[in-house]
Short mmCIF file of C-alpha atoms and ligand atoms in Angstrom, two decimals:
data_model
loop_
_atom_site.label_atom_id
_atom_site.label_comp_id
_atom_site.label_asym_id
_atom_site.label_seq_id
_atom_site.Cartn_x
_atom_site.Cartn_y
_atom_site.Cartn_z
CA MET B 1 -48.18 -5.07 34.19
CA LYS B 2 -51.47 -6.96 33.93
CA LYS B 3 -51.24 -10.69 33.34
CA ILE B 4 -52.46 -13.08 30.67
CA VAL B 5 -54.11 -16.36 31.68
CA PHE B 6 -54.25 -19.60 29.71
CA PHE B 7 -57.47 -21.37 30.67
CA GLY B 8 -56.49 -24.86 29.54
CA ALA B 9 -52.74 -25.34 29.38
CA GLY B 10 -52.25 -28.37 27.12
CA ASN B 11 -50.70 -28.71 23.66
CA ILE B 12 -51.54 -25.39 22.06
CA ALA B 13 -51.25 -23.27 25.22
CA GLN B 14 -47.81 -24.73 25.93
CA SER B 15 -46.67 -24.03 22.35
CA ILE B 16 -47.71 -20.40 22.74
CA ILE B 17 -46.22 -20.09 26.22
CA LEU B 18 -42.88 -21.51 25.05
CA GLY B 19 -42.96 -19.19 22.04
CA LEU B 20 -43.66 -16.20 24.31
CA ILE B 21 -40.82 -17.14 26.66
CA SER B 22 -38.40 -17.47 23.75
CA ILE B 23 -39.22 -13.94 22.51
CA GLY B 24 -38.57 -12.56 26.00
CA TYR B 25 -42.10 -12.25 27.39
CA ASP B 26 -41.85 -12.02 31.18
CA LYS B 27 -42.90 -15.40 32.65
CA ARG B 28 -44.26 -13.65 35.74
CA ASN B 29 -47.01 -12.15 33.56
CA ILE B 30 -48.25 -15.54 32.36
CA LEU B 31 -50.64 -17.65 34.48
CA PHE B 32 -52.53 -20.86 33.82
CA ILE B 33 -55.62 -22.79 34.90
CA ASP B 34 -55.55 -26.54 34.21
CA ARG B 35 -56.90 -29.57 36.05
CA ASN B 36 -54.52 -32.00 34.36
CA LYS B 37 -51.70 -32.99 36.76
CA LYS B 38 -49.18 -33.67 33.97
CA ASN B 39 -49.70 -30.20 32.49
CA GLN B 40 -49.59 -28.62 35.96
CA SER B 41 -46.22 -30.17 36.78
CA TYR B 42 -44.75 -29.29 33.36
CA LEU B 43 -45.76 -25.64 33.71
CA LYS B 44 -44.41 -25.52 37.23
CA LYS B 45 -41.12 -26.93 35.92
CA ILE B 46 -40.82 -24.13 33.33
CA GLY B 47 -41.68 -21.47 35.92
CA ILE B 48 -45.30 -20.63 35.02
CA LYS B 49 -47.58 -20.00 38.01
CA LYS B 50 -51.14 -21.15 38.57
CA TYR B 51 -53.89 -18.55 38.48
CA SER B 52 -55.49 -17.94 41.86
CA SER B 53 -58.20 -15.62 43.17
CA LYS B 54 -55.54 -13.13 44.37
CA HIS B 55 -54.94 -12.29 40.66
CA ILE B 56 -58.59 -11.49 40.02
CA ASN B 57 -58.19 -7.73 39.49
CA ASN B 58 -54.93 -7.98 37.65
CA ILE B 59 -55.86 -9.90 34.50
CA ASP B 60 -55.67 -8.44 31.02
CA LEU B 61 -56.53 -11.39 28.74
CA PHE B 62 -57.83 -14.93 29.01
CA PHE B 63 -56.69 -17.35 26.30
CA LEU B 64 -59.36 -20.05 26.23
CA ALA B 65 -57.49 -23.22 25.24
CA VAL B 66 -59.63 -26.19 26.28
CA LYS B 67 -61.15 -28.81 23.96
CA PRO B 68 -64.42 -27.77 22.29
CA LYS B 69 -66.49 -30.04 24.58
CA ASP B 70 -65.17 -28.13 27.64
CA ALA B 71 -65.20 -24.63 26.13
CA LEU B 72 -68.61 -23.30 27.16
CA MET B 73 -68.24 -24.52 30.74
CA ALA B 74 -64.78 -22.94 31.03
CA PHE B 75 -66.10 -19.74 29.46
CA GLN B 76 -68.93 -19.69 31.99
CA GLU B 77 -66.35 -19.96 34.80
CA ILE B 78 -64.47 -16.93 33.43
CA CYS B 79 -67.68 -14.89 33.14
CA ASP B 80 -68.83 -15.87 36.64
CA SER B 81 -65.64 -14.61 38.24
CA HIS B 82 -64.71 -11.60 36.05
CA LYS B 83 -66.58 -8.51 35.00
CA ASN B 84 -66.36 -7.76 31.24
CA PRO B 85 -63.47 -10.18 30.61
CA LYS B 86 -61.33 -10.05 27.48
CA VAL B 87 -61.33 -13.55 26.02
CA VAL B 88 -59.30 -14.89 23.11
CA SER B 89 -60.87 -18.21 22.16
CA LEU B 90 -58.43 -20.63 20.53
CA VAL B 91 -61.15 -23.28 20.44
CA ALA B 92 -62.02 -24.86 17.08
CA GLY B 93 -65.65 -24.86 16.00
CA ILE B 94 -67.28 -22.88 18.83
CA LYS B 95 -68.88 -19.79 17.34
CA SER B 96 -69.24 -16.35 18.92
CA LYS B 97 -73.03 -16.70 19.19
CA GLN B 98 -72.52 -19.72 21.49
CA TYR B 99 -70.36 -17.62 23.84
CA PHE B 100 -72.80 -14.72 23.64
CA SER B 101 -75.63 -17.04 24.69
CA ILE B 102 -73.78 -17.25 28.04
CA SER B 103 -72.69 -13.62 28.36
CA LYS B 104 -72.69 -10.55 26.16
CA ASN B 105 -70.48 -8.55 28.50
CA ILE B 106 -67.24 -9.70 26.98
CA GLN B 107 -64.56 -8.53 24.61
CA LEU B 108 -64.21 -11.58 22.40
CA ILE B 109 -61.61 -12.48 19.79
CA ARG B 110 -61.40 -15.80 18.00
CA ALA B 111 -57.92 -17.05 17.15
CA MET B 112 -56.71 -20.21 15.45
CA PRO B 113 -52.99 -20.71 16.06
CA THR B 114 -50.61 -23.54 15.16
CA THR B 115 -48.21 -25.41 17.44
CA SER B 116 -45.29 -23.99 15.41
CA SER B 117 -45.82 -20.78 17.44
CA LYS B 118 -43.41 -22.49 19.81
CA PHE B 119 -40.60 -21.86 17.29
CA GLY B 120 -41.76 -18.40 16.19
CA LYS B 121 -43.13 -20.02 13.01
CA GLY B 122 -46.84 -20.03 13.86
CA ILE B 123 -49.64 -18.94 11.53
CA THR B 124 -52.61 -17.60 13.47
CA ALA B 125 -55.96 -16.59 12.05
CA LEU B 126 -57.70 -13.83 13.99
CA PHE B 127 -61.24 -12.57 13.90
CA ASN B 128 -62.32 -9.70 16.08
CA ILE B 129 -65.83 -10.35 17.38
CA SER B 130 -66.33 -7.65 20.01
CA SER B 131 -62.93 -6.52 21.23
CA SER B 132 -61.76 -2.93 21.44
CA SER B 133 -59.16 -1.96 18.82
CA PRO B 134 -56.30 -1.57 21.34
CA SER B 135 -56.90 -5.06 22.77
CA PHE B 136 -57.25 -6.60 19.31
CA ASN B 137 -54.04 -4.89 18.16
CA LYS B 138 -52.24 -6.17 21.22
CA VAL B 139 -53.33 -9.75 20.49
CA LYS B 140 -52.38 -9.35 16.83
CA LYS B 141 -48.95 -8.09 17.86
CA ILE B 142 -48.43 -11.12 20.13
CA PHE B 143 -49.27 -13.58 17.33
CA ASN B 144 -47.20 -11.67 14.79
CA LYS B 145 -44.24 -12.06 17.12
CA LEU B 146 -44.91 -15.81 17.27
CA GLY B 147 -44.82 -16.10 13.48
CA MET B 148 -47.56 -14.39 11.49
CA ALA B 149 -51.15 -13.33 12.12
CA ILE B 150 -53.78 -13.33 9.39
CA GLU B 151 -56.91 -11.28 10.01
CA LEU B 152 -60.02 -12.93 8.57
CA ASN B 153 -62.90 -11.05 6.95
CA LYS B 154 -65.68 -13.33 8.22
CA GLU B 155 -66.04 -15.61 11.23
CA GLN B 156 -67.03 -18.55 8.95
CA GLU B 157 -63.55 -18.46 7.41
CA MET B 158 -62.24 -19.78 10.74
CA ASP B 159 -63.47 -23.29 9.79
CA ALA B 160 -61.60 -23.24 6.46
CA PHE B 161 -58.47 -21.97 8.19
CA THR B 162 -58.74 -24.61 10.95
CA GLY B 163 -58.95 -27.51 8.48
CA LEU B 164 -56.25 -26.09 6.23
CA ILE B 165 -53.64 -24.46 8.49
CA GLY B 166 -54.57 -25.37 12.11
CA SER B 167 -54.46 -29.07 11.23
CA GLY B 168 -51.74 -28.48 8.59
CA PRO B 169 -48.64 -29.55 10.55
CA ALA B 170 -50.22 -32.97 11.20
CA TYR B 171 -50.77 -33.54 7.45
CA PHE B 172 -47.05 -32.99 6.81
CA PHE B 173 -46.08 -35.23 9.76
CA TYR B 174 -48.37 -37.88 8.29
CA LEU B 175 -46.79 -37.67 4.82
CA LEU B 176 -43.34 -37.83 6.40
CA LYS B 177 -44.12 -41.29 7.77
CA VAL B 178 -43.37 -42.64 4.26
CA TYR B 179 -39.94 -40.95 4.34
CA GLU B 180 -39.23 -42.07 7.88
CA LYS B 181 -39.92 -45.71 7.08
CA ARG B 182 -37.72 -45.73 3.98
CA LEU B 183 -34.91 -43.62 5.48
CA MET B 184 -34.69 -45.87 8.54
CA LYS B 185 -33.59 -48.70 6.19
CA ILE B 186 -31.02 -46.52 4.40
CA CYS B 187 -29.69 -45.01 7.65
CA ASN B 188 -29.37 -48.34 9.54
CA ASN B 189 -32.22 -47.43 11.92
CA ASP B 190 -30.37 -44.34 13.18
CA ALA B 191 -33.43 -42.33 14.29
CA LYS B 192 -31.41 -39.13 14.89
CA MET B 193 -29.92 -39.25 11.38
CA VAL B 194 -33.40 -39.84 9.93
CA ALA B 195 -34.88 -36.91 11.90
CA ASP B 196 -32.00 -34.65 10.78
CA ALA B 197 -32.43 -35.72 7.14
CA MET B 198 -36.18 -35.03 7.21
CA SER B 199 -35.73 -31.68 8.91
CA ASN B 200 -33.00 -30.60 6.43
CA MET B 201 -35.26 -31.55 3.55
CA LEU B 202 -38.18 -29.56 4.98
CA GLU B 203 -36.01 -26.55 5.78
CA GLY B 204 -34.68 -26.60 2.22
CA VAL B 205 -38.25 -26.79 0.89
CA ALA B 206 -39.26 -23.90 3.18
CA LEU B 207 -36.41 -21.70 1.95
CA SER B 208 -37.33 -22.41 -1.69
CA VAL B 209 -40.98 -21.56 -0.99
CA ALA B 210 -39.89 -18.35 0.78
CA SER B 211 -38.00 -17.31 -2.39
CA ASN B 212 -41.46 -16.64 -3.82
CA ASP B 213 -40.83 -18.62 -6.97
CA ASN B 214 -43.76 -20.25 -8.74
CA LEU B 215 -44.35 -23.82 -7.44
CA ASP B 216 -44.26 -25.30 -10.97
CA ASN B 217 -40.85 -23.64 -11.53
CA LEU B 218 -39.61 -25.15 -8.27
CA ILE B 219 -40.81 -28.59 -9.39
CA ALA B 220 -39.16 -28.12 -12.81
CA LYS B 221 -35.83 -27.35 -11.11
CA VAL B 222 -35.90 -30.81 -9.50
CA ALA B 223 -37.53 -32.88 -12.25
CA SER B 224 -35.55 -33.57 -15.40
CA LYS B 225 -37.04 -35.06 -18.56
CA LYS B 226 -37.51 -38.83 -18.28
CA GLY B 227 -35.83 -38.77 -14.85
CA THR B 228 -36.78 -40.27 -11.51
CA THR B 229 -38.73 -37.25 -10.19
CA GLU B 230 -40.81 -37.07 -13.35
CA ALA B 231 -41.65 -40.77 -13.00
CA GLY B 232 -42.65 -40.27 -9.36
CA LEU B 233 -44.80 -37.24 -10.17
CA LYS B 234 -46.49 -39.10 -13.05
CA SER B 235 -47.47 -41.89 -10.67
CA PHE B 236 -48.79 -39.35 -8.13
CA LYS B 237 -50.93 -37.76 -10.87
CA GLU B 238 -52.25 -41.11 -12.10
CA ASN B 239 -53.20 -41.99 -8.54
CA LYS B 240 -54.85 -38.60 -7.98
CA LEU B 241 -52.67 -37.68 -5.00
CA LEU B 242 -53.59 -33.98 -5.15
CA SER B 243 -57.34 -34.54 -5.24
CA THR B 244 -57.05 -37.11 -2.41
CA PHE B 245 -55.12 -34.55 -0.33
CA ASP B 246 -57.63 -31.84 -1.19
CA LYS B 247 -60.53 -34.12 -0.19
CA GLY B 248 -58.87 -34.71 3.19
CA ILE B 249 -58.71 -30.96 3.77
CA THR B 250 -62.37 -30.56 2.76
CA THR B 251 -63.29 -33.28 5.27
CA ALA B 252 -61.33 -31.50 8.03
CA ILE B 253 -63.10 -28.21 7.26
CA LYS B 254 -66.47 -29.99 7.37
CA ARG B 255 -65.51 -31.48 10.74
CA SER B 256 -64.67 -28.03 12.10
CA LYS B 257 -68.22 -26.95 11.17
CA GLU B 258 -69.73 -30.06 12.79
CA ILE B 259 -67.90 -29.61 16.11
CA SER B 260 -69.95 -26.56 17.02
CA ASN B 261 -73.15 -28.59 16.71
CA GLU B 262 -71.83 -31.26 19.09
CA SER B 263 -70.92 -29.02 22.02
N1 NAP K 301 -53.45 -28.64 19.44
C1 NAP K 301 -53.43 -27.84 18.40
O1 NAP K 301 -52.58 -27.91 17.50
C2 NAP K 301 -54.46 -26.73 18.28
C3 NAP K 301 -54.31 -25.74 17.28
C4 NAP K 301 -55.26 -24.72 17.23
C5 NAP K 301 -56.34 -24.69 18.11
N2 NAP K 301 -56.46 -25.68 19.03
C6 NAP K 301 -57.61 -25.62 19.95
O2 NAP K 301 -57.10 -25.46 21.25
C7 NAP K 301 -57.94 -26.13 22.18
C8 NAP K 301 -57.08 -26.96 23.09
O3 NAP K 301 -56.43 -27.98 22.36
P1 NAP K 301 -55.20 -28.78 22.99
O4 NAP K 301 -54.76 -29.74 21.96
O5 NAP K 301 -54.23 -27.83 23.58
O6 NAP K 301 -55.99 -29.56 24.20
P2 NAP K 301 -55.39 -30.26 25.49
O7 NAP K 301 -53.94 -30.61 25.26
O8 NAP K 301 -56.34 -31.34 25.87
O9 NAP K 301 -55.42 -29.11 26.62
C9 NAP K 301 -56.59 -28.68 27.24
C10 NAP K 301 -56.37 -28.74 28.73
O10 NAP K 301 -57.45 -28.03 29.38
C11 NAP K 301 -57.84 -28.78 30.54
N3 NAP K 301 -59.20 -28.40 30.91
C12 NAP K 301 -60.35 -28.57 30.21
N4 NAP K 301 -61.40 -28.06 30.87
C13 NAP K 301 -60.92 -27.54 32.03
C14 NAP K 301 -61.51 -26.89 33.14
N5 NAP K 301 -62.84 -26.63 33.19
N6 NAP K 301 -60.71 -26.50 34.16
C15 NAP K 301 -59.38 -26.74 34.12
N7 NAP K 301 -58.75 -27.37 33.10
C16 NAP K 301 -59.51 -27.76 32.05
C17 NAP K 301 -57.71 -30.21 30.08
O11 NAP K 301 -57.70 -31.10 31.17
P3 NAP K 301 -58.10 -32.66 30.92
O12 NAP K 301 -56.92 -33.29 30.22
O13 NAP K 301 -58.31 -33.19 32.30
O14 NAP K 301 -59.35 -32.67 30.09
C18 NAP K 301 -56.39 -30.16 29.32
O15 NAP K 301 -55.27 -30.31 30.17
C19 NAP K 301 -58.93 -26.96 21.37
O16 NAP K 301 -60.20 -26.38 21.45
C20 NAP K 301 -58.42 -26.91 19.95
O17 NAP K 301 -59.48 -26.81 19.04
C21 NAP K 301 -55.54 -26.68 19.16
#
């Protein structure tokens, strides 16, 4: 079986690799390229081998997973050493036309995954730029197995998805800092108890959301008239929490658009 290569094997690549291993993907068919010693030793520890020139004719897909500033250089390296490579770019902000300015002889897919792929709970946006249908379907199948894949209609939608979903886990981690601080006091600084409490709360929220009920109904089931929840929600509304949150997302989307101009 031909192998897949992660060019850049940091945060997102490792999440995907761990997700693939947990769904039974054969480790021997995953390779990586990364200059970072810490990432190299971690991947070695989990049994993932480094790409070398002996693999050159046995590669199916490259997952480009370096930071935007490094993306075009890494892409150039792939194109210099492989004829008509199949590249899945996980890089935020870098548009297809920037890759095509380096080489047109590529099958290119853009993908925007989340680190929750590690737990089979990823959400990955996909946009097929110039890939054959079988290769695109294969990539879609991989990301569906790691959670869910959403196929976009236009490449520009990648920026909206990046700011909304790609960055999404960090927004929730950020909001949880308020819970963590307060729970630490209640739970006598027992960090494990606090982590368990936060994770139970989020899992409960996730199951309610999965029930497909309307969000206002879900709120109404928690908030009783003149009760504590209603008081909390009233304060959130007065302080425009939703529009502040929405503005943050708009800023992230704008940033995704800017990144391409900086590389
Ligand atoms: N993290 C996320 O949640 C997430 C989600 C969706 C998409 N993405 C996208 O995924 C990409 C990677 O993000 P990340 O957070 O995984 O970054 P990261 O942890 O910094 O991993 C990138 C790795 O690639 C290495 N690298 C860069 N250029 C290289 C080269 N020419 N040769 C060999 N190794 C090279 C880096 O080494 P150095 O450390 O030495 O630079 C680093 O170890 C970004 O473009 C981001 O937009 C990330």
